[in-house]
Coordinates of C-alpha atoms in Angstrom, one line a residue:
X1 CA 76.8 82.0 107.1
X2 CA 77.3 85.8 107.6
X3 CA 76.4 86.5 103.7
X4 CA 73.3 84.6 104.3
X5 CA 72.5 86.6 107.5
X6 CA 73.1 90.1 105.2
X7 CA 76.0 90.8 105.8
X8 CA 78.6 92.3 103.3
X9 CA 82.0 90.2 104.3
X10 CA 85.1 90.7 102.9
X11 CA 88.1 88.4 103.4
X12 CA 92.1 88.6 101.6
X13 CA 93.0 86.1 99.8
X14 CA 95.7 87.3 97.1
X15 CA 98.1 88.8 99.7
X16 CA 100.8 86.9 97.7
X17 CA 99.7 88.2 94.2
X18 CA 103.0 89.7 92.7
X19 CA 102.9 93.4 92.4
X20 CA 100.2 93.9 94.7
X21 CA 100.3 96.2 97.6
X22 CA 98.8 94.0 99.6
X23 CA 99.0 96.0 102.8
X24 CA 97.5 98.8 101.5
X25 CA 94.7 96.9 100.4
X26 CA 93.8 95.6 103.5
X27 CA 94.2 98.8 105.3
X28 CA 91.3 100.2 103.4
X29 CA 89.4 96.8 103.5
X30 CA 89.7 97.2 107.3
X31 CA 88.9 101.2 107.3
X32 CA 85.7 100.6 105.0
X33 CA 84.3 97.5 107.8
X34 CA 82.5 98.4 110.5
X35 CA 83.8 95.0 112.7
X36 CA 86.8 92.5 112.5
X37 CA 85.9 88.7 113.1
X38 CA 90.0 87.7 114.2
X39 CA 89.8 83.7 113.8
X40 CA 93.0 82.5 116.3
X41 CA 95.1 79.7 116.7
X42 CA 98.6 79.1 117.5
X43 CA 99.5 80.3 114.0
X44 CA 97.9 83.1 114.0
X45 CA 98.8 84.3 117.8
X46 CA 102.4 83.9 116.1
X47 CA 101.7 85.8 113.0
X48 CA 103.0 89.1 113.1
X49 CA 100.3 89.9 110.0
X50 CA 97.6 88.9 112.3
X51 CA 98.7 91.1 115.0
X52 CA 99.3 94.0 112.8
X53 CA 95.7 93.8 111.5
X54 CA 93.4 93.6 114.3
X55 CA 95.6 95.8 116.2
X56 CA 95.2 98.3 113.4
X57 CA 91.6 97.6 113.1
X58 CA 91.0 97.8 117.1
X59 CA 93.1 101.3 116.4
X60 CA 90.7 102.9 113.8
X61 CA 87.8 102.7 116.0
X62 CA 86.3 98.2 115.0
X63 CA 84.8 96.1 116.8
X64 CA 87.5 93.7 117.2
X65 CA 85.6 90.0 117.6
X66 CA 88.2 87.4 118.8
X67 CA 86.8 84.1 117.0
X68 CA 88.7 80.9 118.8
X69 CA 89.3 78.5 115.8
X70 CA 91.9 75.9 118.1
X71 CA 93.0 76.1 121.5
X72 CA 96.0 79.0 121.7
X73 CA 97.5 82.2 123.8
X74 CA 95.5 85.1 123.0
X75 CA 97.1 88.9 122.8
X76 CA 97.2 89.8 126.5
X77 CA 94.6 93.0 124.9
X78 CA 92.7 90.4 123.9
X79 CA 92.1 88.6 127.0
X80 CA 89.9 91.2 128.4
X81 CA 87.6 90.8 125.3
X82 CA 84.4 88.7 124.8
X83 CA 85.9 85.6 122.7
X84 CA 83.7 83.2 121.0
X85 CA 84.6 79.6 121.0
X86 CA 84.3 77.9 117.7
X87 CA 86.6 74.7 119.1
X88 CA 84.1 72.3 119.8
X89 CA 80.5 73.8 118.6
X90 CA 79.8 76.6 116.1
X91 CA 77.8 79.8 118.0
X92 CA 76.5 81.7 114.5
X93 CA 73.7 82.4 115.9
X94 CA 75.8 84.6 119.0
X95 CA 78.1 85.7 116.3
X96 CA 75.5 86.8 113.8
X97 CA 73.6 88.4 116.8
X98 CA 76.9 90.7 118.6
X99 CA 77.1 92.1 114.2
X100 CA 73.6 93.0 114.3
X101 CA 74.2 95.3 117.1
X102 CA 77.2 96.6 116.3
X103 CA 75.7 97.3 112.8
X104 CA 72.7 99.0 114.5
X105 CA 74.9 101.1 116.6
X106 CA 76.8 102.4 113.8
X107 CA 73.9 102.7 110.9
X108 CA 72.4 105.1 113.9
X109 CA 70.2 107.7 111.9
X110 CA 71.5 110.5 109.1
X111 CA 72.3 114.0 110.4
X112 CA 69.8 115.5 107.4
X113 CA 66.3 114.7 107.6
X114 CA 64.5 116.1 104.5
X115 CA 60.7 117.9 105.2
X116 CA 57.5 116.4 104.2
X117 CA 57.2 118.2 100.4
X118 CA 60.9 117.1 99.4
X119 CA 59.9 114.6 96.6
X120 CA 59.9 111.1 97.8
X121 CA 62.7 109.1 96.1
X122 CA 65.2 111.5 97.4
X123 CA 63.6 110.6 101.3
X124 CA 63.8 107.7 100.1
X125 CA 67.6 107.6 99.5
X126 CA 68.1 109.7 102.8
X127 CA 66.7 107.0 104.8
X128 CA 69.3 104.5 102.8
X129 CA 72.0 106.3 104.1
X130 CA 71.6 105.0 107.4
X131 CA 71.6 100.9 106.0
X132 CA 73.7 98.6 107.8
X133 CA 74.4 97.1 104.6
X134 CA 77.3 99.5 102.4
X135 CA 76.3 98.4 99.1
X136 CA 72.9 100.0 100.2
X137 CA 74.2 103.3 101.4
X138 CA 76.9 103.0 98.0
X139 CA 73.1 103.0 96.1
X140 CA 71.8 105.8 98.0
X141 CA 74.5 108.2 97.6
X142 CA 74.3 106.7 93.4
X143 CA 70.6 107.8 93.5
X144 CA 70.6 110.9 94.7
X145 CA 74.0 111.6 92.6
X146 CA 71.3 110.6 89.2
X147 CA 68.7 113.3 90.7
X148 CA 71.2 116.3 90.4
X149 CA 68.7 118.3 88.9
X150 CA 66.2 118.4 92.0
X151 CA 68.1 121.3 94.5
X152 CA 67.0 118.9 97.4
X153 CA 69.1 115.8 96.4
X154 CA 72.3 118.1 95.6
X155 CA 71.5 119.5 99.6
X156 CA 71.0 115.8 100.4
X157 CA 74.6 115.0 99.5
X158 CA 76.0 118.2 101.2
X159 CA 74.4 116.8 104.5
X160 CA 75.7 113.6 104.0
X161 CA 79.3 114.7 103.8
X162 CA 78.9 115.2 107.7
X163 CA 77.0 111.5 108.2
X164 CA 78.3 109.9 111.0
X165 CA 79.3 106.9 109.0
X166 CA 82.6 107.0 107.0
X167 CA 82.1 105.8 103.6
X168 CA 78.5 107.4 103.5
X169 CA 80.7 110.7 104.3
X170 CA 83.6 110.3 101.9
X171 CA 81.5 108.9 98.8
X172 CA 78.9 112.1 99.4
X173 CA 81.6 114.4 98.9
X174 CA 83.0 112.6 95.7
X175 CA 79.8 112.9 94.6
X176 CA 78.5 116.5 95.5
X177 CA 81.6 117.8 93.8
X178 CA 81.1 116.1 90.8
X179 CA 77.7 117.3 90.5
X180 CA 78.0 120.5 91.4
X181 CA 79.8 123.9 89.0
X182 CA 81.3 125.5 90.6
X183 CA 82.5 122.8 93.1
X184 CA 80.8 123.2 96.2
X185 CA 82.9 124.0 99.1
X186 CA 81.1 121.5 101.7
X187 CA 82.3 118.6 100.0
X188 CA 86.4 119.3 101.3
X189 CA 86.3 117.9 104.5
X190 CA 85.0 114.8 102.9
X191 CA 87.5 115.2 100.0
X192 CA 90.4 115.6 102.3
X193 CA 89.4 112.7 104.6
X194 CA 88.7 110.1 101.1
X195 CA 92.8 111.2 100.5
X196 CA 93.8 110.6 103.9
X197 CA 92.3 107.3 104.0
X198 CA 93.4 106.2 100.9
X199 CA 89.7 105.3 99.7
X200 CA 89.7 107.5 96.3
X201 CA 91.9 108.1 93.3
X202 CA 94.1 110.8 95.2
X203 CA 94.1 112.5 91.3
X204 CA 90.1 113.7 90.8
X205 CA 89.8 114.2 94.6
X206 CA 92.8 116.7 94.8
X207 CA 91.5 118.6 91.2
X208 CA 88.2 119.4 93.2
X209 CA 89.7 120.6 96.0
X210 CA 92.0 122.9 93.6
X211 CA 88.6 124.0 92.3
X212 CA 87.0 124.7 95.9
X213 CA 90.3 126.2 96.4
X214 CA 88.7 128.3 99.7
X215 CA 90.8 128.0 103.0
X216 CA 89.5 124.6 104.0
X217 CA 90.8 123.2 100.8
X218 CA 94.2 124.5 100.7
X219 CA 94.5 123.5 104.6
X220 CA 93.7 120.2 103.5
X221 CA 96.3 119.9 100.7
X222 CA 99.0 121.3 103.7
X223 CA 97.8 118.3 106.0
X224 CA 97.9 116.0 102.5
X225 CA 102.0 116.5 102.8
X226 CA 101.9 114.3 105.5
X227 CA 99.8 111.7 104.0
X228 CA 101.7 108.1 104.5
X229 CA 101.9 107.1 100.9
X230 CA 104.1 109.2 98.5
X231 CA 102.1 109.3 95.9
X232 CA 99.7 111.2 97.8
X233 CA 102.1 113.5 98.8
X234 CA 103.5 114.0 95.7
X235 CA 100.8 115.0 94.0
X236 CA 99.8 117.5 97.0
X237 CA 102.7 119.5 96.3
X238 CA 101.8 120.0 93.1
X239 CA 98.3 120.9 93.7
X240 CA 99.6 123.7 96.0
X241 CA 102.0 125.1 92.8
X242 CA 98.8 126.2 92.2
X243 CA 97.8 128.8 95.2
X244 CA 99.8 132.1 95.6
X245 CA 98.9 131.7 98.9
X246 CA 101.3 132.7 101.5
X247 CA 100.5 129.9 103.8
X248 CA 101.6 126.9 102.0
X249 CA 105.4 128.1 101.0
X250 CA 106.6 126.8 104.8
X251 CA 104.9 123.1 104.4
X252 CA 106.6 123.0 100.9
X253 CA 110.2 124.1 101.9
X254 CA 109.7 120.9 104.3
X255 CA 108.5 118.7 101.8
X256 CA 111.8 119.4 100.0
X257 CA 113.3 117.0 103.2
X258 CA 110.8 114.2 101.8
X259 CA 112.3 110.8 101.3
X260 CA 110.7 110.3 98.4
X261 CA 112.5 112.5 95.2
X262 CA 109.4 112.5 93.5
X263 CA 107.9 114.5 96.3
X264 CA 111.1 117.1 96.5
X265 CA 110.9 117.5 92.7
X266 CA 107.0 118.8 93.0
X267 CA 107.5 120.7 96.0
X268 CA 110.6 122.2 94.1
X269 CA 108.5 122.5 90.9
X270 CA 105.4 124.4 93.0
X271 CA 108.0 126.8 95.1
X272 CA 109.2 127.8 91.7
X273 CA 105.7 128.4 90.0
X274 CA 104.6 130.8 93.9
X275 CA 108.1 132.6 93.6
X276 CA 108.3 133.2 96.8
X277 CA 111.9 134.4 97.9
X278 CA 111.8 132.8 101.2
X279 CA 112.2 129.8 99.9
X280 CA 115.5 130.5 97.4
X281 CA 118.2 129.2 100.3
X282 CA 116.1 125.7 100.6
X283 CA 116.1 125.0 96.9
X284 CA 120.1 126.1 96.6
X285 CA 120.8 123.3 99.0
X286 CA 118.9 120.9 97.0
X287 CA 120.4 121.9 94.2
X288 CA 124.0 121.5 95.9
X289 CA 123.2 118.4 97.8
X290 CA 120.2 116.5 96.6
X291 CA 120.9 112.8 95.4
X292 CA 118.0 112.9 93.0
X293 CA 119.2 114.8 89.6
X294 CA 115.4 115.2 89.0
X295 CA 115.0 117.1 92.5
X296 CA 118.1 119.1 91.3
X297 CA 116.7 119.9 88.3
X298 CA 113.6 120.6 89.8
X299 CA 115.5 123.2 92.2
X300 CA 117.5 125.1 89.1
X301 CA 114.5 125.6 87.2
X302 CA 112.4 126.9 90.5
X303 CA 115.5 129.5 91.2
X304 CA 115.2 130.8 87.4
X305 CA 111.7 131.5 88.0
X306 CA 112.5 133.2 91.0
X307 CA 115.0 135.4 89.7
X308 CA 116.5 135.6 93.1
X309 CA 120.5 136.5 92.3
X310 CA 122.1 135.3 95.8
X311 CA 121.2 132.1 93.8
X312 CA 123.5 132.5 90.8
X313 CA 126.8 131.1 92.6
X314 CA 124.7 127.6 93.1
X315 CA 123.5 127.8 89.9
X316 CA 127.3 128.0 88.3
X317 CA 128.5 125.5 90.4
X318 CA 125.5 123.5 88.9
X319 CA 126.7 124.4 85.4
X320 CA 129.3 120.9 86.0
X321 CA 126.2 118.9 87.1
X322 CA 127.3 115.4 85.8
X323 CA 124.0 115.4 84.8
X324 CA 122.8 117.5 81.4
X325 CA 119.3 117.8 82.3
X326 CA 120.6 119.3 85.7
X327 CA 122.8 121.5 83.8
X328 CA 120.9 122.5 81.5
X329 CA 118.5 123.8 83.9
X330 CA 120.8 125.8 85.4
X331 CA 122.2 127.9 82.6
X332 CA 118.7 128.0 81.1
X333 CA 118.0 129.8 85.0
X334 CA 121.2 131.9 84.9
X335 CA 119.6 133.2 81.7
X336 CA 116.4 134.3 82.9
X337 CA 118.2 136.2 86.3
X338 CA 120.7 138.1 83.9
X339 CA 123.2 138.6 85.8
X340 CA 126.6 139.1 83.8
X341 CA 128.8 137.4 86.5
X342 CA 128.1 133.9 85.0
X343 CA 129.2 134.7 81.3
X344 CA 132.5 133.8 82.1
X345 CA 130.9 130.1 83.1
X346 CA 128.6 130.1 80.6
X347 CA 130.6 130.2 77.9
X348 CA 132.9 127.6 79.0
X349 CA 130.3 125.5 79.1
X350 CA 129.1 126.5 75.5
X351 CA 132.4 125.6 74.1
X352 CA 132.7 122.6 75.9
X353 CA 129.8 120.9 77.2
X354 CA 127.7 118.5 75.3
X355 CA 124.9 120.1 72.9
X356 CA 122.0 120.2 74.7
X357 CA 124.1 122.3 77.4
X358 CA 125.8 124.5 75.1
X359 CA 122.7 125.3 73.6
X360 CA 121.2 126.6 76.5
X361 CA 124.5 128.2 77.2
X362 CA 124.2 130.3 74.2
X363 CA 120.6 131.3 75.3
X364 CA 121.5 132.2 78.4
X365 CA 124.3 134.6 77.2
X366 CA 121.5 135.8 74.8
X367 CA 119.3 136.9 78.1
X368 CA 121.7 138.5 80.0
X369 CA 123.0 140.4 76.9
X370 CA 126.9 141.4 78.0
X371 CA 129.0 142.2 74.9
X372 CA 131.7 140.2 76.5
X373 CA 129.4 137.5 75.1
X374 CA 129.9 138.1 71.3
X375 CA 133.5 136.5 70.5
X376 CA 132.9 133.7 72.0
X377 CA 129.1 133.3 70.5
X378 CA 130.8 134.3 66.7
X379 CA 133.0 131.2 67.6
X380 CA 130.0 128.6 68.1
X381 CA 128.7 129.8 65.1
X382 CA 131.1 127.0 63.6
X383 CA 129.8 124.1 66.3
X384 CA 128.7 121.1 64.4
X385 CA 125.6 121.3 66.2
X386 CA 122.6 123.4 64.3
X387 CA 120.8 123.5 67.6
X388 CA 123.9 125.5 68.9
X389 CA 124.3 127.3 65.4
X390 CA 120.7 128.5 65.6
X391 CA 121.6 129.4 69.4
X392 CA 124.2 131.2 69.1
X393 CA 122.8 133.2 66.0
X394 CA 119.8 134.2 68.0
X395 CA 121.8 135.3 71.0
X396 CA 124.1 137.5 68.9
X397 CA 120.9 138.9 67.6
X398 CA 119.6 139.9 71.4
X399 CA 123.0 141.4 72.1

């Protein structure tokens, strides 16, 4: 009935579908609507799914419609709502009417109004911004993307990314930065919002806002850290690696508290690429104390790139890491600070560690360059390994 009346309906059906993140899902089906029809009956006053879902929807900012499918309780929130009754006859008609105005109050009319000589199909795709109908407003924002050669459909676009309606917003900034070279800086506020509410691939959206890279952009990425969904958070902190600005050290010394390793591993990864001393005593407790051997990892590496010195007690302690990518990590760091209190360590571990470790043991010693170094380098010149062989040659060499 409401396809035939227009309207674009969307409905879950495949919440069970293995593998699926099915509450995601919904969350952005119920973000991109602009009303929720909630068909009750005892089960569903019962259903904590239900609950959760027009409750969200009622949160974002919906038009929460309480449908009455059987006689039940309704949500005590709900009671002071307009309910239509569907027991006993079937209203469409009221139904069909209360989304028609709801639809017109939030089509409403598009901030950008283009003169008289702007050519015609790009009014013409203005005007569709304001549809009640998405797919329409999804075609407009298509069309004027095809017409990037005409300056006034690019301007279009950059006036859409402040449309009152959401998806006409986030889709015009996709769009305006993929059309534009250098990106163009209007479109991060409509980036940043597409991330935070999950309706783009949190990949291409966060590479334009590395591009824009201005101060709106990187404030984004700092608000991005909180995003609900790790992934999004994760690959914020590596998108920050990528500013020397001073600004975004602080938010990334508290993503290394994340729950999520794969988001203390980045943020280890980006503090290391900025260098930034402030943050050496946060990475050698991660390195000490993390669970993740990844984040640890993460943390040796950042210190080596660093080349802060307070951390080379950490890192030596690290050197018996039961893990070898961990200590590996940590001579190849020892190496690049150069400090000749950890030859001692480093060649116990090149004599006794597995290969991989001795080998960077050996290039370590070969950094820091102590004579002390040399007998115990002339002795792995016998290990079985010709990675350590090779190693151990080389760092003689350097001495």
């Amino acid at each position: 009935q409401l396809e035939d009346a227009g309207f674009d309906v969307w409905i879950d059906k495949e919440r069970l579908r293995a593998g699926d993140n099915w509450k995601e899902g919904i969350d952005m089906a119920i973000r991109e609507s602009m009303a929720m029809i909630a068909v009750m009956s005892p089960e569903a006053f019962e259903s904590k799914y239900v609950t959760y879902e027009w409750a969200f929807a009622y949160g974002v900012g919906l038009k929460v419609i309480p449908l009455l499918r059987r006689e039940t309780e309704l949500h005590p929130r709900m009671n002071d709502w307009h309910y239509l009754n569907f027991i006993h006859s079937r209203p469409w008609v009221e139904l069909i009417e209360t989304l028609g105005e709801v639809a017109d109050s939030v089509g409403g009319t598009t901030p950008y109004r283009p003169a008289r000589n702007v050519p015609l199909p790009v009014r013409n795709a203005v005007a569709g911004l304001a549809s009640r109908h998405k797919q329409e407003r999804m075609d407009a924002i298509d069309t004027l993307k095809q017409m990037k050669q005409i300056p006034e459909a690019v301007e279009a676009l950059a006036m859409a990314v402040t449309h009152e309606i959401q998806d006409v917003r986030i889709h015009a900034a996709m769009a305006l930065a993929e059309v534009t070279d250098p990106v163009d800086p209007r479109a991060a506020p409509g980036l940043i919002e597409a991330l935070f509410e999950g309706y783009a691939d949190e990949e291409p959206a966060i590479d334009f806002l590395i591009k824009i890279g201005d101060h709106t952009a990187v404030q984004g990425l700092v608000e991005l850290l909180r995003h609900e969904y790790w992934r999004v958070r994760r690959k914020s902190a590596e998108a920050l690696g990528k500013f020397g600005h001073p600004e975004v050290v602080l938010p990334l010394i508290n993503a290394l508290d994340d729950k999520d390793g794969s988001v203390r591993q980045y943020a280890a990864e980006a503090l290391g690429k900025i260098g930034d001393a402030a943050a050496a005593l946060a990475l050698i407790e991660r390195l000490d104390q993390d669970n993740d051997s990844d984040v640890r990892r993460a943390a040796a590496v950042a210190l080596g790139q660093m080349g802060d010195e307070e951390a080379v007690p950490g890192l030596i302690e690290a050197l018996k890491d039961p893990f070898g990518g961990v200590s590996s990590a940590a001579a190849e760091a020892l190496g690049r600070i150069g400090d000749p209190a950890a030859v001692p360590k480093l060649l116990n571990e090149l004599m006794k560690s597995h290969y991989i470790v001795s080998r960077e043991a050996a290039k370590a010693l070969g950094e820091i360059g102590d004579p002390a170094a040399v007998p115990g380098l002339i002795e792995a010149l016998g290990d079985v390994s010709v990675e350590v062989k090779e190693a151990a040659e080389e760092a003689l060499r350097q001495i």
